[in-house]
mmCIF file of C-alpha atoms (C1' of nucleotides) in Angstrom:
data_model
loop_
_atom_site.group_PDB
_atom_site.id
_atom_site.type_symbol
_atom_site.label_atom_id
_atom_site.label_comp_id
_atom_site.label_asym_id
_atom_site.label_seq_id
_atom_site.Cartn_x
_atom_site.Cartn_y
_atom_site.Cartn_z
ATOM 1 C CA MET A 253 -20.808 -15.500 37.723
ATOM 2 C CA ALA A 254 -20.607 -17.351 34.493
ATOM 3 C CA GLU A 255 -17.759 -16.097 32.375
ATOM 4 C CA ALA A 256 -14.400 -16.892 30.877
ATOM 5 C CA ASN A 257 -15.174 -15.741 27.401
ATOM 6 C CA ILE A 258 -12.283 -13.961 25.796
ATOM 7 C CA SER A 259 -14.077 -10.656 25.520
ATOM 8 C CA ASP A 260 -14.391 -10.561 29.284
ATOM 9 C CA LEU A 261 -10.705 -11.206 29.657
ATOM 10 C CA ILE A 262 -9.829 -8.441 27.264
ATOM 11 C CA GLU A 263 -12.182 -6.162 29.132
ATOM 12 C CA GLN A 264 -10.441 -7.031 32.373
ATOM 13 C CA TYR A 265 -7.056 -6.473 30.872
ATOM 14 C CA LEU A 266 -7.971 -3.017 29.664
ATOM 15 C CA LYS A 267 -9.565 -2.076 32.952
ATOM 16 C CA GLU A 268 -6.433 -3.200 34.681
ATOM 17 C CA ILE A 269 -4.481 -0.671 32.700
ATOM 18 C CA LEU A 270 -7.085 1.972 33.430
ATOM 19 C CA SER A 271 -6.845 1.319 37.136
ATOM 20 C CA GLN A 272 -3.258 2.438 37.014
ATOM 21 C CA ASP A 273 -3.147 5.056 34.319
ATOM 22 C CA ASP A 274 -5.565 7.747 33.300
ATOM 23 C CA PHE A 275 -6.068 6.152 29.954
ATOM 24 C CA ALA A 276 -5.251 3.002 28.096
ATOM 25 C CA GLU A 277 -3.550 3.584 24.805
ATOM 26 C CA ILE A 278 -3.258 0.372 22.895
ATOM 27 C CA LYS A 279 -2.395 -0.928 19.499
ATOM 28 C CA ARG A 280 -5.292 -2.971 18.261
ATOM 29 C CA SER A 281 -3.270 -5.655 16.542
ATOM 30 C CA GLU A 282 -1.021 -6.024 19.542
ATOM 31 C CA ILE A 283 -3.893 -6.716 21.913
ATOM 32 C CA ALA A 284 -5.510 -8.974 19.362
ATOM 33 C CA SER A 285 -2.459 -11.152 19.054
ATOM 34 C CA ARG A 286 -1.871 -11.125 22.805
ATOM 35 C CA PHE A 287 -5.274 -12.742 23.221
ATOM 36 C CA ALA A 288 -5.134 -14.665 19.971
ATOM 37 C CA VAL A 289 -8.272 -13.165 18.509
ATOM 38 C CA VAL A 290 -8.955 -11.327 15.294
ATOM 39 C CA PRO A 291 -8.369 -7.591 15.545
ATOM 40 C CA SER A 292 -12.001 -6.705 15.083
ATOM 41 C CA GLN A 293 -12.819 -8.421 18.327
ATOM 42 C CA ILE A 294 -11.085 -5.575 20.078
ATOM 43 C CA ASN A 295 -13.661 -3.306 18.513
ATOM 44 C CA TYR A 296 -16.371 -5.585 19.748
ATOM 45 C CA VAL A 297 -15.086 -5.405 23.298
ATOM 46 C CA ILE A 298 -14.815 -1.662 23.132
ATOM 47 C CA ASN A 299 -18.235 -1.198 21.602
ATOM 48 C CA THR A 300 -19.951 -3.355 24.144
ATOM 49 C CA ARG A 301 -18.025 -2.534 27.308
ATOM 50 C CA PHE A 302 -16.437 0.861 27.006
ATOM 51 C CA THR A 303 -19.355 3.003 26.013
ATOM 52 C CA LEU A 304 -20.129 6.561 26.974
ATOM 53 C CA GLN A 305 -22.923 5.426 29.230
ATOM 54 C CA ASN A 306 -20.403 3.376 31.112
ATOM 55 C CA GLY A 307 -18.163 6.346 31.473
ATOM 56 C CA TYR A 308 -15.577 5.718 28.826
ATOM 57 C CA VAL A 309 -14.448 7.887 26.000
ATOM 58 C CA VAL A 310 -12.649 6.202 23.163
ATOM 59 C CA GLU A 311 -10.618 7.791 20.444
ATOM 60 C CA SER A 312 -8.449 6.240 17.802
ATOM 61 C CA LYS A 313 -6.252 6.859 14.844
ATOM 62 C CA ARG A 314 -5.519 4.638 11.875
ATOM 63 C CA GLY A 315 -2.456 4.399 9.716
ATOM 64 C CA GLY A 316 1.142 4.289 10.768
ATOM 65 C CA GLY A 317 1.505 4.697 14.492
ATOM 66 C CA GLY A 318 -2.217 4.201 14.891
ATOM 67 C CA TYR A 319 -3.743 3.548 18.274
ATOM 68 C CA ILE A 320 -6.902 3.202 20.283
ATOM 69 C CA ARG A 321 -7.134 5.248 23.430
ATOM 70 C CA ILE A 322 -9.667 4.520 26.117
ATOM 71 C CA GLU A 323 -10.213 7.064 28.806
ATOM 72 C CA HIS A 324 -12.327 6.800 31.893
ATOM 73 C CA VAL A 325 -14.211 9.924 32.818
ATOM 74 C CA ASP A 326 -15.925 10.897 36.019
ATOM 75 C CA LEU A 327 -19.665 10.816 36.192
ATOM 76 C CA VAL A 328 -21.515 13.713 37.675
ATOM 77 C CA ASP A 329 -23.385 13.037 40.859
ATOM 78 C CA ASP A 330 -26.908 12.392 39.791
ATOM 79 C CA THR A 331 -26.834 10.363 36.657
ATOM 80 C CA LYS A 332 -30.338 9.014 37.106
ATOM 81 C CA ILE A 333 -31.862 12.165 35.727
ATOM 82 C CA PHE A 334 -30.052 11.653 32.511
ATOM 83 C CA ASP A 335 -31.121 8.076 32.222
ATOM 84 C CA GLU A 336 -34.735 9.068 32.633
ATOM 85 C CA LEU A 337 -34.370 11.842 30.151
ATOM 86 C CA ILE A 338 -32.852 9.524 27.613
ATOM 87 C CA ASP A 339 -35.634 7.046 28.162
ATOM 88 C CA TYR A 340 -38.143 9.780 27.571
ATOM 89 C CA ILE A 341 -36.457 10.939 24.394
ATOM 90 C CA GLY A 342 -36.413 7.453 22.966
ATOM 91 C CA ASP A 343 -35.840 6.986 19.266
ATOM 92 C CA SER A 344 -37.656 10.004 18.013
ATOM 93 C CA ILE A 345 -38.715 13.334 19.375
ATOM 94 C CA GLY A 346 -40.326 16.469 18.011
ATOM 95 C CA GLU A 347 -38.855 19.917 18.111
ATOM 96 C CA ASN A 348 -41.203 21.203 20.772
ATOM 97 C CA ASN A 349 -40.625 18.422 23.224
ATOM 98 C CA ALA A 350 -36.915 18.590 22.625
ATOM 99 C CA GLY A 351 -36.982 22.308 23.248
ATOM 100 C CA GLN A 352 -38.847 21.774 26.487
ATOM 101 C CA ILE A 353 -36.201 19.380 27.661
ATOM 102 C CA ILE A 354 -33.506 21.885 26.953
ATOM 103 C CA THR A 355 -35.456 24.566 28.769
ATOM 104 C CA ALA A 356 -35.844 22.269 31.732
ATOM 105 C CA LEU A 357 -32.141 21.575 31.795
ATOM 106 C CA LEU A 358 -31.516 25.278 31.755
ATOM 107 C CA ASN A 359 -34.029 25.957 34.507
ATOM 108 C CA ASP A 360 -32.458 23.321 36.651
ATOM 109 C CA LYS A 361 -29.078 24.834 35.968
ATOM 110 C CA VAL A 362 -27.780 21.652 34.456
ATOM 111 C CA VAL A 363 -26.648 23.650 31.482
ATOM 112 C CA SER A 364 -25.767 27.282 31.060
ATOM 113 C CA GLU A 365 -27.641 29.554 28.749
ATOM 114 C CA ARG A 366 -24.896 29.333 26.174
ATOM 115 C CA GLU A 367 -24.949 25.583 26.359
ATOM 116 C CA ALA A 368 -28.702 25.508 26.038
ATOM 117 C CA ASN A 369 -28.422 27.674 22.975
ATOM 118 C CA LEU A 370 -25.920 25.307 21.465
ATOM 119 C CA MET A 371 -28.184 22.381 22.074
ATOM 120 C CA ALA A 372 -31.127 24.223 20.614
ATOM 121 C CA ALA A 373 -29.080 25.001 17.536
ATOM 122 C CA ALA A 374 -28.130 21.372 17.157
ATOM 123 C CA ILE A 375 -31.672 20.086 17.154
ATOM 124 C CA ASP A 376 -33.156 22.948 15.270
ATOM 125 C CA LYS A 377 -35.559 21.828 12.534
ATOM 126 C CA ASN A 378 -33.487 23.642 10.002
ATOM 127 C CA SER A 379 -30.349 21.820 11.036
ATOM 128 C CA LEU A 380 -31.924 18.430 10.878
ATOM 129 C CA ARG A 381 -34.005 18.793 7.781
ATOM 130 C CA ILE A 382 -33.762 15.500 5.964
ATOM 131 C CA SER A 383 -34.506 14.855 2.360
ATOM 132 C CA ASP A 384 -34.115 11.561 0.609
ATOM 133 C CA LYS A 385 -30.556 11.569 -0.541
ATOM 134 C CA VAL A 386 -29.108 13.724 2.133
ATOM 135 C CA SER A 387 -25.943 12.317 3.609
ATOM 136 C CA GLU A 388 -24.702 12.161 7.128
ATOM 137 C CA ASN A 389 -22.105 14.768 6.286
ATOM 138 C CA THR A 390 -24.710 17.135 5.006
ATOM 139 C CA VAL A 391 -26.718 16.951 8.165
ATOM 140 C CA ARG A 392 -23.591 17.289 10.237
ATOM 141 C CA ALA A 393 -22.641 20.390 8.350
ATOM 142 C CA ARG A 394 -26.000 21.963 9.026
ATOM 143 C CA VAL A 395 -25.792 21.096 12.679
ATOM 144 C CA LEU A 396 -22.348 22.530 12.995
ATOM 145 C CA VAL A 397 -23.109 25.673 11.081
ATOM 146 C CA GLY A 398 -26.123 26.199 13.244
ATOM 147 C CA MET A 399 -24.068 25.856 16.373
ATOM 148 C CA VAL A 400 -21.254 28.040 15.183
ATOM 149 C CA ASN A 401 -23.687 30.709 14.172
ATOM 150 C CA ARG A 402 -25.210 30.535 17.596
ATOM 151 C CA LEU A 403 -21.876 31.262 19.157
ATOM 152 C CA ARG A 404 -21.926 34.668 17.589
ATOM 153 C CA PHE A 405 -24.471 35.797 20.088
ATOM 154 C CA GLU A 406 -23.633 36.370 23.650
ATOM 155 C CA SER A 407 -26.820 35.186 25.177
ATOM 156 C CA THR A 408 -30.155 34.830 23.549
ATOM 157 C CA ASN A 409 -33.078 32.710 24.367
ATOM 158 C CA THR A 410 -34.253 30.791 21.402
ATOM 159 C CA HIS A 411 -35.840 27.597 22.441
ATOM 160 C CA GLY A 412 -39.265 26.680 23.741
ATOM 161 C CA MET B 297 1.476 9.256 24.732
ATOM 162 C CA ALA B 298 2.704 7.301 21.781
ATOM 163 C CA GLU B 299 4.271 9.889 19.574
ATOM 164 C CA ALA B 300 5.734 7.520 17.069
ATOM 165 C CA ASN B 301 5.161 9.526 13.928
ATOM 166 C CA ILE B 302 7.741 11.785 12.467
ATOM 167 C CA SER B 303 4.889 13.920 11.281
ATOM 168 C CA ASP B 304 3.837 14.406 14.883
ATOM 169 C CA LEU B 305 7.343 15.450 15.803
ATOM 170 C CA ILE B 306 7.500 17.922 12.980
ATOM 171 C CA GLU B 307 4.130 19.261 14.035
ATOM 172 C CA GLN B 308 5.409 19.659 17.569
ATOM 173 C CA TYR B 309 8.542 21.375 16.391
ATOM 174 C CA LEU B 310 6.593 23.907 14.396
ATOM 175 C CA LYS B 311 4.174 24.564 17.210
ATOM 176 C CA GLU B 312 7.110 25.089 19.484
ATOM 177 C CA ILE B 313 8.235 27.899 17.241
ATOM 178 C CA LEU B 314 4.722 29.294 17.115
ATOM 179 C CA SER B 315 4.486 29.320 20.873
ATOM 180 C CA GLN B 316 7.339 31.787 20.948
ATOM 181 C CA ASP B 317 6.918 33.826 17.806
ATOM 182 C CA ASP B 318 3.871 35.120 16.021
ATOM 183 C CA PHE B 319 4.616 33.009 13.017
ATOM 184 C CA ALA B 320 6.923 30.245 11.937
ATOM 185 C CA GLU B 321 8.851 30.992 8.809
ATOM 186 C CA ILE B 322 10.765 27.981 7.662
ATOM 187 C CA LYS B 323 12.710 26.681 4.756
ATOM 188 C CA ARG B 324 11.122 23.446 3.631
ATOM 189 C CA SER B 325 14.299 21.618 2.731
ATOM 190 C CA GLU B 326 15.948 22.650 5.970
ATOM 191 C CA ILE B 327 13.165 21.162 8.104
ATOM 192 C CA ALA B 328 13.057 18.104 5.890
ATOM 193 C CA SER B 329 16.717 17.353 6.369
ATOM 194 C CA ARG B 330 16.543 18.164 10.069
ATOM 195 C CA PHE B 331 14.018 15.358 10.450
ATOM 196 C CA ALA B 332 15.476 13.219 7.687
ATOM 197 C CA VAL B 333 12.352 13.074 5.580
ATOM 198 C CA VAL B 334 11.618 13.996 2.012
ATOM 199 C CA PRO B 335 10.644 17.631 1.551
ATOM 200 C CA SER B 336 7.122 16.835 0.524
ATOM 201 C CA GLN B 337 6.464 15.414 3.939
ATOM 202 C CA ILE B 338 6.598 18.952 5.238
ATOM 203 C CA ASN B 339 3.711 19.719 2.951
ATOM 204 C CA TYR B 340 1.939 16.700 4.293
ATOM 205 C CA VAL B 341 2.345 17.890 7.854
ATOM 206 C CA ILE B 342 1.145 21.341 6.967
ATOM 207 C CA ASN B 343 -1.801 20.112 4.977
ATOM 208 C CA THR B 344 -2.965 17.818 7.711
ATOM 209 C CA ARG B 345 -2.189 19.871 10.803
ATOM 210 C CA PHE B 346 -1.986 23.522 9.961
ATOM 211 C CA THR B 347 -5.131 24.090 7.997
ATOM 212 C CA LEU B 348 -7.677 26.825 8.377
ATOM 213 C CA GLN B 349 -9.950 24.560 10.333
ATOM 214 C CA ASN B 350 -7.049 24.029 12.692
ATOM 215 C CA GLY B 351 -6.720 27.755 13.072
ATOM 216 C CA TYR B 352 -3.682 28.398 10.915
ATOM 217 C CA VAL B 353 -3.007 30.343 7.788
ATOM 218 C CA VAL B 354 -0.071 29.328 5.630
ATOM 219 C CA GLU B 355 1.665 31.256 2.930
ATOM 220 C CA SER B 356 4.752 30.421 0.946
ATOM 221 C CA LYS B 357 7.062 31.436 -1.820
ATOM 222 C CA ARG B 358 9.117 29.284 -4.162
ATOM 223 C CA GLY B 359 12.389 29.944 -5.859
ATOM 224 C CA GLY B 360 15.509 31.415 -4.387
ATOM 225 C CA GLY B 361 14.977 32.546 -0.839
ATOM 226 C CA GLY B 362 11.715 30.679 -0.767
ATOM 227 C CA TYR B 363 9.933 29.972 2.493
ATOM 228 C CA ILE B 364 6.837 28.645 4.157
ATOM 229 C CA ARG B 365 5.226 30.832 6.743
ATOM 230 C CA ILE B 366 2.714 29.462 9.197
ATOM 231 C CA GLU B 367 0.635 31.835 11.204
ATOM 232 C CA HIS B 368 -1.861 31.144 13.918
ATOM 233 C CA VAL B 369 -5.109 33.023 13.563
ATOM 234 C CA ASP B 370 -7.231 33.724 16.561
ATOM 235 C CA LEU B 371 -10.866 32.886 16.157
ATOM 236 C CA VAL B 372 -11.926 34.933 19.138
ATOM 237 C CA ASP B 373 -11.631 38.340 17.633
ATOM 238 C CA ASP B 374 -11.441 37.594 13.959
ATOM 239 C CA THR B 375 -14.938 37.703 12.526
ATOM 240 C CA LYS B 376 -13.614 37.267 9.049
ATOM 241 C CA ILE B 377 -11.987 33.959 9.942
ATOM 242 C CA PHE B 378 -15.271 32.927 11.480
ATOM 243 C CA ASP B 379 -16.994 33.560 8.191
ATOM 244 C CA GLU B 380 -14.321 31.710 6.305
ATOM 245 C CA LEU B 381 -14.793 28.798 8.620
ATOM 246 C CA ILE B 382 -18.480 28.665 7.873
ATOM 247 C CA ASP B 383 -17.705 28.914 4.193
ATOM 248 C CA TYR B 384 -15.304 26.058 4.608
ATOM 249 C CA ILE B 385 -17.927 23.905 6.287
ATOM 250 C CA GLY B 386 -20.261 24.490 3.417
ATOM 251 C CA ASP B 387 -22.954 21.922 2.754
ATOM 252 C CA SER B 388 -21.110 18.882 3.918
ATOM 253 C CA ILE B 389 -18.281 18.074 6.256
ATOM 254 C CA GLY B 390 -16.672 14.942 7.632
ATOM 255 C CA GLU B 391 -16.362 14.055 11.248
ATOM 256 C CA ASN B 392 -12.636 14.669 11.425
ATOM 257 C CA ASN B 393 -12.674 18.097 9.901
ATOM 258 C CA ALA B 394 -15.641 19.034 12.019
ATOM 259 C CA GLY B 395 -13.788 17.824 15.092
ATOM 260 C CA GLN B 396 -10.785 19.913 14.169
ATOM 261 C CA ILE B 397 -12.922 22.993 13.982
ATOM 262 C CA ILE B 398 -14.333 22.334 17.406
ATOM 263 C CA THR B 399 -10.848 21.842 18.769
ATOM 264 C CA ALA B 400 -9.756 25.112 17.227
ATOM 265 C CA LEU B 401 -12.721 26.881 18.787
ATOM 266 C CA LEU B 402 -11.761 25.404 22.125
ATOM 267 C CA ASN B 403 -8.103 26.316 21.761
ATOM 268 C CA ASP B 404 -9.003 29.893 21.038
ATOM 269 C CA LYS B 405 -11.411 29.919 23.948
ATOM 270 C CA VAL B 406 -14.391 30.637 21.781
ATOM 271 C CA VAL B 407 -16.101 27.785 23.544
ATOM 272 C CA SER B 408 -15.551 26.140 26.890
ATOM 273 C CA GLU B 409 -14.597 22.534 27.242
ATOM 274 C CA ARG B 410 -18.151 21.629 28.147
ATOM 275 C CA GLU B 411 -19.454 23.445 25.143
ATOM 276 C CA ALA B 412 -16.924 21.781 22.901
ATOM 277 C CA ASN B 413 -18.005 18.428 24.229
ATOM 278 C CA LEU B 414 -21.616 19.242 23.494
ATOM 279 C CA MET B 415 -20.745 20.187 19.982
ATOM 280 C CA ALA B 416 -18.709 17.051 19.521
ATOM 281 C CA ALA B 417 -21.631 14.997 20.730
ATOM 282 C CA ALA B 418 -23.937 16.739 18.280
ATOM 283 C CA ILE B 419 -21.847 15.933 15.238
ATOM 284 C CA ASP B 420 -20.798 12.501 16.357
ATOM 285 C CA LYS B 421 -21.083 9.848 13.698
ATOM 286 C CA ASN B 422 -23.466 7.848 15.805
ATOM 287 C CA SER B 423 -25.737 10.800 16.326
ATOM 288 C CA LEU B 424 -25.938 11.552 12.653
ATOM 289 C CA ARG B 425 -26.038 8.095 11.222
ATOM 290 C CA ILE B 426 -28.563 8.247 8.435
ATOM 291 C CA SER B 427 -30.346 5.361 6.896
ATOM 292 C CA ASP B 428 -32.938 5.653 4.205
ATOM 293 C CA LYS B 429 -36.136 5.882 6.105
ATOM 294 C CA VAL B 430 -34.904 7.784 9.045
ATOM 295 C CA SER B 431 -36.938 10.813 9.908
ATOM 296 C CA GLU B 432 -35.905 14.194 11.104
ATOM 297 C CA ASN B 433 -37.232 13.374 14.518
ATOM 298 C CA THR B 434 -35.149 10.271 14.721
ATOM 299 C CA VAL B 435 -31.955 12.103 13.970
ATOM 300 C CA ARG B 436 -32.898 14.828 16.379
ATOM 301 C CA ALA B 437 -33.412 12.262 19.065
ATOM 302 C CA ARG B 438 -30.011 10.797 18.510
ATOM 303 C CA VAL B 439 -28.396 14.193 18.571
ATOM 304 C CA LEU B 440 -30.094 15.104 21.763
ATOM 305 C CA VAL B 441 -29.359 11.820 23.453
ATOM 306 C CA GLY B 442 -25.760 12.227 22.478
ATOM 307 C CA MET B 443 -25.618 15.672 23.990
ATOM 308 C CA VAL B 444 -27.374 14.677 27.146
ATOM 309 C CA ASN B 445 -25.025 11.787 27.559
ATOM 310 C CA ARG B 446 -22.148 14.162 27.280
ATOM 311 C CA LEU B 447 -23.537 16.187 30.130
ATOM 312 C CA ARG B 448 -23.014 13.263 32.421
ATOM 313 C CA PHE B 449 -19.337 13.939 32.530
ATOM 314 C CA GLU B 450 -17.553 16.577 34.415
ATOM 315 C CA SER B 451 -15.166 17.758 31.808
ATOM 316 C CA THR B 452 -13.142 15.745 29.420
ATOM 317 C CA ASN B 453 -11.491 16.264 26.135
ATOM 318 C CA THR B 454 -12.884 14.047 23.479
ATOM 319 C CA HIS B 455 -12.149 15.363 20.087
ATOM 320 C CA GLY B 456 -8.987 15.457 18.222
ATOM 321 C "C1'" DA C 89 16.256 42.385 -22.196
ATOM 322 C "C1'" DT C 90 16.069 37.509 -22.782
ATOM 323 C "C1'" DA C 91 17.216 33.080 -22.074
ATOM 324 C "C1'" DA C 92 19.156 29.612 -19.381
ATOM 325 C "C1'" DT C 93 20.002 27.771 -14.914
ATOM 326 C "C1'" DA C 94 19.593 27.141 -10.085
ATOM 327 C "C1'" DA C 95 16.880 27.116 -6.083
ATOM 328 C "C1'" DT C 96 12.986 26.661 -4.042
ATOM 329 C "C1'" DA C 97 8.060 24.895 -3.029
ATOM 330 C "C1'" DG C 98 3.688 22.095 -4.700
ATOM 331 C "C1'" DT C 99 1.048 18.065 -6.398
ATOM 332 C "C1'" DC C 100 -0.157 13.570 -6.881
ATOM 333 C "C1'" DA C 101 -0.311 8.786 -6.826
ATOM 334 C "C1'" DG C 102 1.152 4.594 -4.659
ATOM 335 C "C1'" DG C 103 2.603 1.399 -0.985
ATOM 336 C "C1'" DA C 104 2.550 0.096 3.803
ATOM 337 C "C1'" DA C 105 0.666 0.249 8.348
ATOM 338 C "C1'" DT C 106 -2.760 0.833 10.896
ATOM 339 C "C1'" DG C 107 -7.928 0.777 12.697
ATOM 340 C "C1'" DG C 108 -13.326 0.224 11.328
ATOM 341 C "C1'" DT C 109 -17.567 -2.040 9.595
ATOM 342 C "C1'" DC C 110 -20.628 -5.518 8.703
ATOM 343 C "C1'" DA C 111 -22.701 -9.755 8.369
ATOM 344 C "C1'" DA C 112 -22.297 -14.687 8.804
ATOM 345 C "C1'" DA C 113 -21.230 -18.498 11.854
ATOM 346 C "C1'" DT C 114 -21.212 -20.188 16.426
ATOM 347 C "C1'" DA C 115 -22.012 -20.305 21.337
ATOM 348 C "C1'" DA C 116 -24.492 -19.183 25.413
ATOM 349 C "C1'" DT C 117 -28.648 -18.174 27.812
ATOM 350 C "C1'" DG C 118 -33.441 -17.991 29.171
ATOM 351 C "C1'" DC D 117 -36.719 -23.061 20.722
ATOM 352 C "C1'" DA D 118 -35.780 -18.216 20.486
ATOM 353 C "C1'" DT D 119 -32.913 -14.685 21.542
ATOM 354 C "C1'" DT D 120 -28.790 -12.546 22.575
ATOM 355 C "C1'" DA D 121 -23.769 -12.455 22.891
ATOM 356 C "C1'" DT D 122 -19.525 -13.772 21.027
ATOM 357 C "C1'" DT D 123 -16.231 -14.840 17.498
ATOM 358 C "C1'" DT D 124 -14.472 -14.615 12.895
ATOM 359 C "C1'" DG D 125 -13.091 -12.969 8.422
ATOM 360 C "C1'" DA D 126 -13.666 -10.416 4.172
ATOM 361 C "C1'" DC D 127 -13.576 -5.952 2.753
ATOM 362 C "C1'" DC D 128 -13.148 -0.820 3.643
ATOM 363 C "C1'" DA D 129 -11.042 3.732 5.290
ATOM 364 C "C1'" DT D 130 -7.455 6.508 7.064
ATOM 365 C "C1'" DT D 131 -2.831 7.999 7.987
ATOM 366 C "C1'" DC D 132 1.830 8.168 7.038
ATOM 367 C "C1'" DC D 133 5.767 8.216 4.095
ATOM 368 C "C1'" DT D 134 8.135 8.439 -0.358
ATOM 369 C "C1'" DG D 135 9.527 9.867 -4.853
ATOM 370 C "C1'" DA D 136 8.733 11.335 -9.547
ATOM 371 C "C1'" DC D 137 7.181 15.105 -11.783
ATOM 372 C "C1'" DT D 138 5.582 20.048 -11.944
ATOM 373 C "C1'" DA D 139 5.477 25.164 -10.925
ATOM 374 C "C1'" DT D 140 7.459 29.384 -9.474
ATOM 375 C "C1'" DT D 141 11.030 32.705 -8.418
ATOM 376 C "C1'" DA D 142 15.732 34.486 -8.349
ATOM 377 C "C1'" DT D 143 20.117 34.747 -10.389
ATOM 378 C "C1'" DT D 144 23.357 34.506 -14.001
ATOM 379 C "C1'" DA D 145 24.962 34.469 -18.735
ATOM 380 C "C1'" DT D 146 24.509 36.284 -23.271
#
DNA sequence: ATAATAATAGTCAGGAATGGTCAAATAATG
DNA sequence: CATTATTTGACCATTCCTGACTATTATTAT
């Protein structure tokens, strides 16, 4: 039970808000000055304590009237499966293995056929083709185009 | 909901009109003075919130009796718009624009909320982060992990 | 007709108000 | 001592708002 660092306090404060409202919409500079820390520490707290794995979705906007919104989302029942899957995937995975995972998710009815198709489109070799100077945006575009194209078809099996 | 921006209010106002009529035909200066902003802010609102990737088509005329007409286009049954969207994506697209497209697809019920979340996970900045020596398999892994993580959650809106 | 004028809308660049990233310094922990 | 977590600050990116200047269209005067 060691503690009392400021990040923990900020975490507590935000979770307090979340225990009452569906989401916490804050102004970064406001929270920073409330706790007398630099604004970027708010990002640190969010990045380390309000991650997807922990069940939080964060969205933000800059500029005038900017904000950071933290939302808590419900976990599905058996989250262990996903943890194992993610462990298995690790840092790198080939197209075949990835396709098998998607097929397994489909077989177990974790995802619908449409959803499986979307996932297959996203990880398709063509979508992810990387050359030296390719940018993040370029890859993203390919991924998105692949997925959008997939939506044209009602239901088609494409992975495996 | 912190709706502090005038631009947000103008956006709301226009969408209000669009929820009742097929299109919103406005006089720029009239809207500008109604919200006490300079006329060009109306262009700003339109350019940032009523773009093709948002699912809107805008046309206008200058001079006496000039107007701006905003029309909502439905992606469900408009194959041509679909093609234009893919054209728009092109070879490279940023996270925000990509997110807007996904939101538009969701709004027009082309995809379900779950599907939209999957797509958002696929194009997420973290999934697609590219460094020099990253391989295709590495990116694929990140994409897939991102999507699987998204499946943990029941149903939540995440893009915007 | 043509030219001038009025009435629109469009573009662009800049300033202000946010939030984001990254790496260095420091503290805590094993 | 080594590793990990926290804290900080310099620098970056995005969003909003404004105003000067430009472009287009309609109307009016000649």
